[in-house]
PDB file of C-alpha atoms in Angstrom:
ATOM      1  CA  MET A   1     134.930 155.199 142.108  1.00 48.00           C
ATOM      2  CA  THR A   2     132.942 154.055 145.105  1.00 52.00           C
ATOM      3  CA  THR A   3     131.742 156.905 147.306  1.00 49.00           C
ATOM      4  CA  GLY A   4     129.413 157.815 150.122  1.00 70.00           C
ATOM      5  CA  SER A   5     127.497 155.498 152.390  1.00 83.00           C
ATOM      6  CA  ALA A   6     128.693 152.303 150.692  1.00 88.00           C
ATOM      7  CA  VAL A   7     132.325 153.034 151.545  1.00 89.00           C
ATOM      8  CA  LEU A   8     131.433 154.165 155.055  1.00 91.00           C
ATOM      9  CA  ALA A   9     129.580 150.900 155.663  1.00 92.00           C
ATOM     10  CA  ARG A  10     132.579 148.867 154.498  1.00 93.00           C
ATOM     11  CA  VAL A  11     134.925 150.953 156.643  1.00 93.00           C
ATOM     12  CA  ARG A  12     132.734 150.379 159.691  1.00 93.00           C
ATOM     13  CA  ASP A  13     132.903 146.655 158.961  1.00 93.00           C
ATOM     14  CA  LEU A  14     136.706 146.842 158.904  1.00 93.00           C
ATOM     15  CA  VAL A  15     136.760 148.762 162.181  1.00 91.00           C
ATOM     16  CA  ALA A  16     134.468 146.158 163.746  1.00 91.00           C
ATOM     17  CA  ALA A  17     136.617 143.333 162.382  1.00 91.00           C
ATOM     18  CA  HIS A  18     139.696 144.931 163.910  1.00 89.00           C
ATOM     19  CA  ARG A  19     137.956 145.297 167.264  1.00 85.00           C
ATOM     20  CA  GLU A  20     137.297 141.574 167.173  1.00 87.00           C
ATOM     21  CA  SER A  21     140.953 140.854 166.252  1.00 84.00           C
ATOM     22  CA  LEU A  22     139.942 139.407 162.892  1.00 89.00           C
ATOM     23  CA  LEU A  23     142.500 141.269 160.789  1.00 88.00           C
ATOM     24  CA  GLY A  24     145.580 139.761 162.382  1.00 75.00           C
ATOM     25  CA  GLY A  25     148.590 141.714 163.509  1.00 61.00           C
ATOM     26  CA  GLU A  26     147.043 142.662 166.833  1.00 66.00           C
ATOM     27  CA  VAL A  27     150.502 143.632 168.108  1.00 78.00           C
ATOM     28  CA  MET A  28     151.352 147.032 166.691  1.00 81.00           C
ATOM     29  CA  PRO A  29     154.914 148.405 166.525  1.00 90.00           C
ATOM     30  CA  GLU A  30     154.535 150.870 169.406  1.00 94.00           C
ATOM     31  CA  ASP A  31     153.170 148.108 171.643  1.00 94.00           C
ATOM     32  CA  ALA A  32     156.822 147.335 172.347  1.00 96.00           C
ATOM     33  CA  LEU A  33     156.718 150.215 174.840  1.00 97.00           C
ATOM     34  CA  VAL A  34     153.729 148.896 176.791  1.00 95.00           C
ATOM     35  CA  ALA A  35     154.692 147.862 180.334  1.00 95.00           C
ATOM     36  CA  VAL A  36     158.261 148.977 179.569  1.00 97.00           C
ATOM     37  CA  VAL A  37     158.104 152.772 179.569  1.00 97.00           C
ATOM     38  CA  PRO A  38     156.196 154.296 182.518  1.00 97.00           C
ATOM     39  CA  PRO A  39     153.525 156.949 181.852  1.00 95.00           C
ATOM     40  CA  GLU A  40     155.729 159.821 182.980  1.00 95.00           C
ATOM     41  CA  ASP A  41     158.290 159.041 180.264  1.00 97.00           C
ATOM     42  CA  LEU A  42     155.973 158.065 177.418  1.00 97.00           C
ATOM     43  CA  LEU A  43     155.567 161.495 175.827  1.00 98.00           C
ATOM     44  CA  ASP A  44     159.298 162.049 175.424  1.00 98.00           C
ATOM     45  CA  THR A  45     160.055 158.448 174.441  1.00 98.00           C
ATOM     46  CA  LEU A  46     157.282 158.248 171.851  1.00 98.00           C
ATOM     47  CA  THR A  47     158.231 161.593 170.350  1.00 98.00           C
ATOM     48  CA  LEU A  48     161.964 161.005 170.073  1.00 98.00           C
ATOM     49  CA  GLY A  49     161.421 157.477 168.788  1.00 98.00           C
ATOM     50  CA  MET A  50     158.889 158.700 166.221  1.00 97.00           C
ATOM     51  CA  SER A  51     161.420 161.245 164.978  1.00 97.00           C
ATOM     52  CA  LEU A  52     163.350 158.377 163.340  1.00 97.00           C
ATOM     53  CA  ASN A  53     160.315 156.439 162.100  1.00 93.00           C
ATOM     54  CA  TYR A  54     161.019 157.098 158.438  1.00 90.00           C
ATOM     55  CA  GLN A  55     161.637 154.518 155.699  1.00 88.00           C
ATOM     56  CA  ARG A  56     162.436 151.694 158.079  1.00 91.00           C
ATOM     57  CA  ASP A  57     160.866 148.675 159.765  1.00 92.00           C
ATOM     58  CA  SER A  58     158.622 150.167 162.456  1.00 91.00           C
ATOM     59  CA  TYR A  59     158.564 146.956 164.476  1.00 92.00           C
ATOM     60  CA  ALA A  60     162.362 146.856 164.594  1.00 96.00           C
ATOM     61  CA  LEU A  61     162.558 150.546 165.507  1.00 97.00           C
ATOM     62  CA  TRP A  62     160.231 150.317 168.480  1.00 97.00           C
ATOM     63  CA  ARG A  63     161.843 147.111 169.734  1.00 97.00           C
ATOM     64  CA  ALA A  64     165.140 149.000 169.631  1.00 98.00           C
ATOM     65  CA  VAL A  65     163.621 151.957 171.477  1.00 98.00           C
ATOM     66  CA  ALA A  66     162.289 149.634 174.181  1.00 98.00           C
ATOM     67  CA  ALA A  67     165.691 147.947 174.523  1.00 98.00           C
ATOM     68  CA  ALA A  68     167.473 151.292 174.818  1.00 98.00           C
ATOM     69  CA  TYR A  69     165.026 152.444 177.471  1.00 98.00           C
ATOM     70  CA  GLN A  70     165.505 149.239 179.458  1.00 98.00           C
ATOM     71  CA  ASP A  71     169.275 149.780 179.462  1.00 98.00           C
ATOM     72  CA  PRO A  72     170.034 152.018 182.486  1.00 97.00           C
ATOM     73  CA  GLY A  73     173.130 153.281 180.720  1.00 97.00           C
ATOM     74  CA  SER A  74     171.158 154.469 177.677  1.00 98.00           C
ATOM     75  CA  ARG A  75     167.854 155.639 179.152  1.00 98.00           C
ATOM     76  CA  TRP A  76     169.048 159.244 179.247  1.00 98.00           C
ATOM     77  CA  VAL A  77     168.716 159.484 175.446  1.00 98.00           C
ATOM     78  CA  PHE A  78     164.950 159.862 175.942  1.00 98.00           C
ATOM     79  CA  THR A  79     165.267 162.969 178.116  1.00 98.00           C
ATOM     80  CA  PRO A  80     165.770 166.053 175.925  1.00 98.00           C
ATOM     81  CA  ALA A  81     167.725 168.067 178.514  1.00 97.00           C
ATOM     82  CA  LEU A  82     170.127 165.180 179.106  1.00 98.00           C
ATOM     83  CA  VAL A  83     170.639 164.693 175.375  1.00 98.00           C
ATOM     84  CA  LEU A  84     171.796 168.293 175.123  1.00 97.00           C
ATOM     85  CA  ASP A  85     174.158 167.867 178.073  1.00 97.00           C
ATOM     86  CA  ARG A  86     176.025 164.996 176.410  1.00 97.00           C
ATOM     87  CA  THR A  87     178.367 165.101 173.450  1.00 97.00           C
ATOM     88  CA  PRO A  88     177.114 164.242 169.951  1.00 97.00           C
ATOM     89  CA  GLU A  89     179.571 161.323 169.936  1.00 98.00           C
ATOM     90  CA  ASP A  90     178.140 159.935 173.161  1.00 98.00           C
ATOM     91  CA  LEU A  91     174.593 160.212 171.831  1.00 98.00           C
ATOM     92  CA  ALA A  92     175.518 158.484 168.586  1.00 98.00           C
ATOM     93  CA  ARG A  93     177.258 155.648 170.431  1.00 98.00           C
ATOM     94  CA  HIS A  94     174.208 154.842 172.556  1.00 98.00           C
ATOM     95  CA  LEU A  95     171.671 155.174 169.746  1.00 98.00           C
ATOM     96  CA  LEU A  96     173.739 152.972 167.438  1.00 98.00           C
ATOM     97  CA  ALA A  97     174.444 150.388 170.122  1.00 98.00           C
ATOM     98  CA  HIS A  98     170.746 149.538 170.356  1.00 98.00           C
ATOM     99  CA  ARG A  99     170.059 150.171 166.648  1.00 98.00           C
ATOM    100  CA  VAL A 100     167.670 153.001 167.438  1.00 98.00           C
ATOM    101  CA  ALA A 101     169.836 154.871 164.943  1.00 98.00           C
ATOM    102  CA  LEU A 102     170.961 153.087 161.799  1.00 97.00           C
ATOM    103  CA  GLN A 103     172.811 155.953 160.113  1.00 97.00           C
ATOM    104  CA  PRO A 104     175.822 156.917 162.259  1.00 97.00           C
ATOM    105  CA  ASN A 105     175.708 160.630 161.502  1.00 97.00           C
ATOM    106  CA  ARG A 106     172.282 161.666 160.241  1.00 97.00           C
ATOM    107  CA  HIS A 107     170.098 159.803 162.737  1.00 98.00           C
ATOM    108  CA  PRO A 108     171.871 161.019 165.919  1.00 98.00           C
ATOM    109  CA  GLU A 109     171.925 164.544 164.471  1.00 98.00           C
ATOM    110  CA  ILE A 110     168.159 164.436 163.869  1.00 98.00           C
ATOM    111  CA  TRP A 111     167.609 163.081 167.388  1.00 98.00           C
ATOM    112  CA  ARG A 112     169.630 165.938 168.859  1.00 98.00           C
ATOM    113  CA  ARG A 113     167.824 168.569 166.790  1.00 98.00           C
ATOM    114  CA  VAL A 114     164.433 167.272 167.908  1.00 98.00           C
ATOM    115  CA  ALA A 115     165.606 167.144 171.522  1.00 98.00           C
ATOM    116  CA  ARG A 116     166.658 170.794 171.271  1.00 98.00           C
ATOM    117  CA  GLY A 117     163.375 171.736 169.620  1.00 97.00           C
ATOM    118  CA  ILE A 118     161.495 170.105 172.489  1.00 98.00           C
ATOM    119  CA  ALA A 119     163.711 171.647 175.165  1.00 97.00           C
ATOM    120  CA  ASP A 120     163.365 175.132 173.679  1.00 96.00           C
ATOM    121  CA  SER A 121     159.563 174.946 173.588  1.00 95.00           C
ATOM    122  CA  SER A 122     158.863 175.523 177.269  1.00 95.00           C
ATOM    123  CA  ALA A 123     160.439 176.128 180.649  1.00 95.00           C
ATOM    124  CA  ASP A 124     159.848 172.445 181.436  1.00 95.00           C
ATOM    125  CA  GLY A 125     161.962 171.395 178.457  1.00 96.00           C
ATOM    126  CA  ASP A 126     159.901 168.303 177.653  1.00 98.00           C
ATOM    127  CA  VAL A 127     157.119 167.183 175.310  1.00 98.00           C
ATOM    128  CA  ALA A 128     154.463 167.868 177.933  1.00 97.00           C
ATOM    129  CA  GLY A 129     155.629 171.469 177.943  1.00 97.00           C
ATOM    130  CA  LEU A 130     155.533 171.621 174.143  1.00 97.00           C
ATOM    131  CA  LEU A 131     151.948 170.357 174.099  1.00 97.00           C
ATOM    132  CA  THR A 132     150.925 172.767 176.836  1.00 96.00           C
ATOM    133  CA  SER A 133     152.469 175.669 174.933  1.00 95.00           C
ATOM    134  CA  ALA A 134     150.176 174.757 172.035  1.00 96.00           C
ATOM    135  CA  GLY A 135     147.131 174.339 174.264  1.00 95.00           C
ATOM    136  CA  ARG A 136     146.933 170.729 173.060  1.00 96.00           C
ATOM    137  CA  ASP A 137     145.402 172.213 169.933  1.00 95.00           C
ATOM    138  CA  ILE A 138     146.396 170.343 166.788  1.00 95.00           C
ATOM    139  CA  ALA A 139     146.300 173.407 164.526  1.00 95.00           C
ATOM    140  CA  ARG A 140     148.587 175.360 166.857  1.00 96.00           C
ATOM    141  CA  LEU A 141     150.929 172.418 167.339  1.00 97.00           C
ATOM    142  CA  GLY A 142     151.084 171.884 163.586  1.00 96.00           C
ATOM    143  CA  ASP A 143     151.993 175.537 163.096  1.00 96.00           C
ATOM    144  CA  ILE A 144     154.883 175.116 165.537  1.00 96.00           C
ATOM    145  CA  VAL A 145     156.258 171.768 164.350  1.00 97.00           C
ATOM    146  CA  ARG A 146     155.418 171.918 160.644  1.00 96.00           C
ATOM    147  CA  VAL A 147     155.690 175.620 159.788  1.00 96.00           C
ATOM    148  CA  ARG A 148     157.381 178.115 162.083  1.00 96.00           C
ATOM    149  CA  ARG A 149     159.975 175.736 163.528  1.00 97.00           C
ATOM    150  CA  LYS A 150     160.007 172.988 160.916  1.00 96.00           C
ATOM    151  CA  PRO A 151     163.846 172.741 160.701  1.00 96.00           C
ATOM    152  CA  GLU A 152     163.914 171.722 164.372  1.00 97.00           C
ATOM    153  CA  PHE A 153     161.661 168.718 163.733  1.00 97.00           C
ATOM    154  CA  PRO A 154     162.907 166.847 160.647  1.00 94.00           C
ATOM    155  CA  TYR A 155     160.814 163.802 159.670  1.00 93.00           C
ATOM    156  CA  LEU A 156     158.403 164.582 162.528  1.00 95.00           C
ATOM    157  CA  SER A 157     157.158 167.591 160.570  1.00 94.00           C
ATOM    158  CA  GLY A 158     156.189 165.443 157.572  1.00 90.00           C
ATOM    159  CA  PRO A 159     152.423 164.896 157.166  1.00 84.00           C
ATOM    160  CA  LYS A 160     152.492 161.124 157.600  1.00 84.00           C
ATOM    161  CA  ILE A 161     154.676 160.979 160.699  1.00 91.00           C
ATOM    162  CA  PHE A 162     153.212 164.138 162.245  1.00 93.00           C
ATOM    163  CA  ASN A 163     149.667 162.793 162.180  1.00 89.00           C
ATOM    164  CA  TYR A 164     150.668 159.328 163.293  1.00 89.00           C
ATOM    165  CA  TRP A 165     152.652 160.889 166.151  1.00 94.00           C
ATOM    166  CA  LEU A 166     149.525 162.745 167.306  1.00 94.00           C
ATOM    167  CA  TYR A 167     147.561 159.509 167.256  1.00 89.00           C
ATOM    168  CA  ALA A 168     150.237 157.579 169.135  1.00 93.00           C
ATOM    169  CA  LEU A 169     150.368 160.254 171.830  1.00 96.00           C
ATOM    170  CA  GLU A 170     146.610 159.975 172.196  1.00 93.00           C
ATOM    171  CA  GLN A 171     146.439 156.198 172.260  1.00 89.00           C
ATOM    172  CA  TYR A 172     149.520 155.391 174.326  1.00 94.00           C
ATOM    173  CA  ALA A 173     150.059 158.467 176.498  1.00 95.00           C
ATOM    174  CA  GLY A 174     146.438 159.500 176.967  1.00 93.00           C
ATOM    175  CA  VAL A 175     146.755 162.951 175.365  1.00 95.00           C
ATOM    176  CA  ARG A 176     143.358 164.517 174.728  1.00 93.00           C
ATOM    177  CA  TRP A 177     143.389 166.963 171.847  1.00 93.00           C
ATOM    178  CA  THR A 178     141.003 169.886 171.572  1.00 89.00           C
ATOM    179  CA  SER A 179     140.352 169.111 167.880  1.00 83.00           C
ATOM    180  CA  ARG A 180     141.192 165.480 167.163  1.00 84.00           C
ATOM    181  CA  GLU A 181     139.187 165.579 163.942  1.00 81.00           C
ATOM    182  CA  LEU A 182     142.131 167.521 162.499  1.00 86.00           C
ATOM    183  CA  ILE A 183     144.358 164.440 162.746  1.00 87.00           C
ATOM    184  CA  THR A 184     144.409 163.243 159.162  1.00 86.00           C
ATOM    185  CA  ILE A 185     144.924 159.666 158.112  1.00 87.00           C
ATOM    186  CA  ALA A 186     148.579 158.649 157.825  1.00 81.00           C
ATOM    187  CA  PRO A 187     148.837 157.679 154.122  1.00 85.00           C
ATOM    188  CA  ASP A 188     151.571 155.051 154.113  1.00 86.00           C
ATOM    189  CA  THR A 189     151.856 152.307 151.493  1.00 90.00           C
ATOM    190  CA  HIS A 190     149.296 149.983 153.102  1.00 92.00           C
ATOM    191  CA  VAL A 191     146.721 152.718 153.658  1.00 93.00           C
ATOM    192  CA  ILE A 192     147.094 153.923 150.062  1.00 95.00           C
ATOM    193  CA  GLN A 193     146.629 150.384 148.764  1.00 96.00           C
ATOM    194  CA  ALA A 194     143.537 149.907 150.932  1.00 96.00           C
ATOM    195  CA  THR A 195     142.124 153.233 149.758  1.00 95.00           C
ATOM    196  CA  VAL A 196     142.441 152.145 146.130  1.00 96.00           C
ATOM    197  CA  ARG A 197     140.966 148.750 146.974  1.00 95.00           C
ATOM    198  CA  LEU A 198     137.901 150.451 148.451  1.00 95.00           C
ATOM    199  CA  GLY A 199     137.498 152.492 145.287  1.00 93.00           C
ATOM    200  CA  LEU A 200     138.019 155.876 146.915  1.00 94.00           C
ATOM    201  CA  CYS A 201     141.019 156.768 144.748  1.00 94.00           C
ATOM    202  CA  GLY A 202     142.333 155.669 141.389  1.00 94.00           C
ATOM    203  CA  SER A 203     145.427 153.521 141.003  1.00 95.00           C
ATOM    204  CA  GLU A 204     147.593 156.540 140.161  1.00 96.00           C
ATOM    205  CA  VAL A 205     147.975 157.304 143.893  1.00 95.00           C
ATOM    206  CA  LEU A 206     149.905 154.039 144.263  1.00 95.00           C
ATOM    207  CA  GLU A 207     152.924 155.969 142.999  1.00 92.00           C
ATOM    208  CA  GLY A 208     153.038 157.422 146.503  1.00 86.00           C
ATOM    209  CA  SER A 209     154.252 160.936 145.729  1.00 90.00           C
ATOM    210  CA  ALA A 210     153.672 163.738 148.218  1.00 86.00           C
ATOM    211  CA  ALA A 211     150.787 164.957 146.084  1.00 92.00           C
ATOM    212  CA  HIS A 212     149.261 161.477 145.971  1.00 92.00           C
ATOM    213  CA  ARG A 213     149.542 161.059 149.749  1.00 89.00           C
ATOM    214  CA  ALA A 214     147.901 164.447 150.242  1.00 89.00           C
ATOM    215  CA  ALA A 215     145.101 163.406 147.886  1.00 93.00           C
ATOM    216  CA  VAL A 216     144.501 160.200 149.859  1.00 93.00           C
ATOM    217  CA  ALA A 217     144.398 162.102 153.148  1.00 90.00           C
ATOM    218  CA  GLY A 218     141.971 164.633 151.690  1.00 91.00           C
ATOM    219  CA  THR A 219     139.768 161.903 150.291  1.00 93.00           C
ATOM    220  CA  TRP A 220     139.443 160.264 153.702  1.00 93.00           C
ATOM    221  CA  ALA A 221     138.660 163.569 155.406  1.00 89.00           C
ATOM    222  CA  GLU A 222     135.821 164.067 152.918  1.00 90.00           C
ATOM    223  CA  ALA A 223     134.572 160.472 153.102  1.00 91.00           C
ATOM    224  CA  LEU A 224     134.336 160.483 156.903  1.00 91.00           C
ATOM    225  CA  ALA A 225     132.917 163.996 157.293  1.00 88.00           C
ATOM    226  CA  GLY A 226     129.831 163.900 159.489  1.00 86.00           C
ATOM    227  CA  SER A 227     130.494 160.371 160.718  1.00 87.00           C
ATOM    228  CA  ALA A 228     131.590 159.429 164.232  1.00 84.00           C
ATOM    229  CA  LEU A 229     135.000 158.478 162.857  1.00 88.00           C
ATOM    230  CA  ALA A 230     137.990 160.774 162.631  1.00 85.00           C
ATOM    231  CA  PRO A 231     140.251 159.969 159.660  1.00 88.00           C
ATOM    232  CA  ILE A 232     143.081 158.690 161.844  1.00 82.00           C
ATOM    233  CA  ASP A 233     140.686 156.205 163.484  1.00 85.00           C
ATOM    234  CA  VAL A 234     140.619 154.094 160.339  1.00 92.00           C
ATOM    235  CA  HIS A 235     144.376 154.019 159.803  1.00 89.00           C
ATOM    236  CA  THR A 236     145.112 150.785 161.665  1.00 87.00           C
ATOM    237  CA  PRO A 237     142.132 148.771 160.319  1.00 92.00           C
ATOM    238  CA  LEU A 238     143.104 149.757 156.775  1.00 94.00           C
ATOM    239  CA  TRP A 239     146.780 149.031 157.443  1.00 89.00           C
ATOM    240  CA  LEU A 240     146.025 145.569 158.821  1.00 90.00           C
ATOM    241  CA  TRP A 241     143.519 144.805 156.078  1.00 94.00           C
ATOM    242  CA  SER A 242     146.197 145.485 153.487  1.00 93.00           C
ATOM    243  CA  ARG A 243     148.840 143.460 155.332  1.00 88.00           C
ATOM    244  CA  ALA A 244     146.379 140.568 155.596  1.00 90.00           C
ATOM    245  CA  GLY A 245     145.947 140.520 151.807  1.00 93.00           C
ATOM    246  CA  PHE A 246     142.499 142.188 151.716  1.00 94.00           C
ATOM    247  CA  PRO A 247     140.230 139.438 153.080  1.00 93.00           C
ATOM    248  CA  ASP A 248     136.609 139.673 151.961  1.00 92.00           C
ATOM    249  CA  ILE A 249     134.806 142.378 153.944  1.00 92.00           C
ATOM    250  CA  ALA A 250     131.427 140.599 153.871  1.00 89.00           C
ATOM    251  CA  GLU A 251     133.006 137.544 155.461  1.00 90.00           C
ATOM    252  CA  LEU A 252     134.704 139.726 158.045  1.00 90.00           C
ATOM    253  CA  ARG A 253     131.354 141.365 158.821  1.00 85.00           C
ATOM    254  CA  GLY A 254     129.768 138.006 159.531  1.00 85.00           C
ATOM    255  CA  ALA A 255     132.671 136.836 161.664  1.00 84.00           C
ATOM    256  CA  ALA A 256     132.646 140.089 163.642  1.00 78.00           C
ATOM    257  CA  ALA A 257     128.909 139.778 164.268  1.00 81.00           C
ATOM    258  CA  LEU A 258     129.323 136.227 165.537  1.00 79.00           C
ATOM    259  CA  ALA A 259     132.226 137.208 167.776  1.00 75.00           C
ATOM    260  CA  GLY A 260     130.262 140.103 169.235  1.00 67.00           C
ATOM    261  CA  ALA A 261     127.173 137.963 169.804  1.00 62.00           C
ATOM    262  CA  GLY A 262     129.281 135.385 171.591  1.00 58.00           C
ATOM    263  CA  ARG A 263     130.142 137.912 174.268  1.00 54.00           C
ATOM    264  CA  GLY A 264     126.762 139.542 174.489  1.00 48.00           C
ATOM    265  CA  THR A 265     125.844 143.114 173.661  1.00 35.00           C
ATOM    266  CA  ARG A 266     128.684 145.613 173.547  1.00 34.00           C
ATOM    267  CA  LYS A 267     128.132 149.323 173.876  1.00 31.00           C
ATOM    268  CA  GLY A 268     130.175 151.302 171.385  1.00 33.00           C
ATOM    269  CA  THR A 269     131.771 154.641 172.022  1.00 31.00           C
ATOM    270  CA  GLY A 270     131.001 156.068 168.611  1.00 34.00           C
ATOM    271  CA  GLU A 271     134.651 156.055 167.547  1.00 36.00           C
ATOM    272  CA  ALA A 272     137.142 153.483 166.424  1.00 34.00           C
ATOM    273  CA  ASP A 273     139.641 151.964 168.803  1.00 31.00           C
ATOM    274  CA  PRO A 274     142.369 150.613 166.520  1.00 31.00           C
ATOM    275  CA  TRP A 275     144.520 149.696 169.508  1.00 27.00           C
ATOM    276  CA  GLY A 276     141.786 147.780 171.326  1.00 26.00           C
TER     277      GLY A 276
END
């Protein structure tokens, strides 16, 4: 398997290629909320929407979330306290009407459970209060959502969605974590395929079991240790590289260099910006 500096160099090339929009798919699923949901509602909307982001088309989900938010009659579904004030039947009707929920019973029930978990986390009854109660510390938040109160956060407590949720809150809602290096890579199908393609893991992880996903996440944490990249920073470049059919990295490197030279010198920040 390929290890060490060779992989890190190739990963940096992929990050650079993504920054120059050379991997395609510049519009990410959660971009559907941009210029639709105002900053004061993003934390709750992202969190409740992410709670149903499991085994479904992410682009379709977030388009549905945006449509539901734009409907004045349905916008209340993104406010935890209001969700708890309405009947389960009313919640299901609005979530199904916009196809935010696809399963008529399970999805609205999960939405309501997450809303209650959020509301019970602080006097404010919202996601901002939940994050404040954890000190915006990822380890403490993980202990709340994934361990002590896991039944209140189905799907969201899973390793893939939990870590991607943290990253989305950072990138879209401006949350600054006290320990962002603890956000592991979100090992979905595309990321696993890209990891194998880079030679970091053997093909057995393509089976995608929980153990295999954990192995992929651990491998990336080890590979990026000591670099300026947190594991979650490489998620989107890897995801897009896989979706694009794994274009040659050397060719991408050259194209990225030309694109950067065409605009003059750019000062980097030392970390990836997969949403840039």
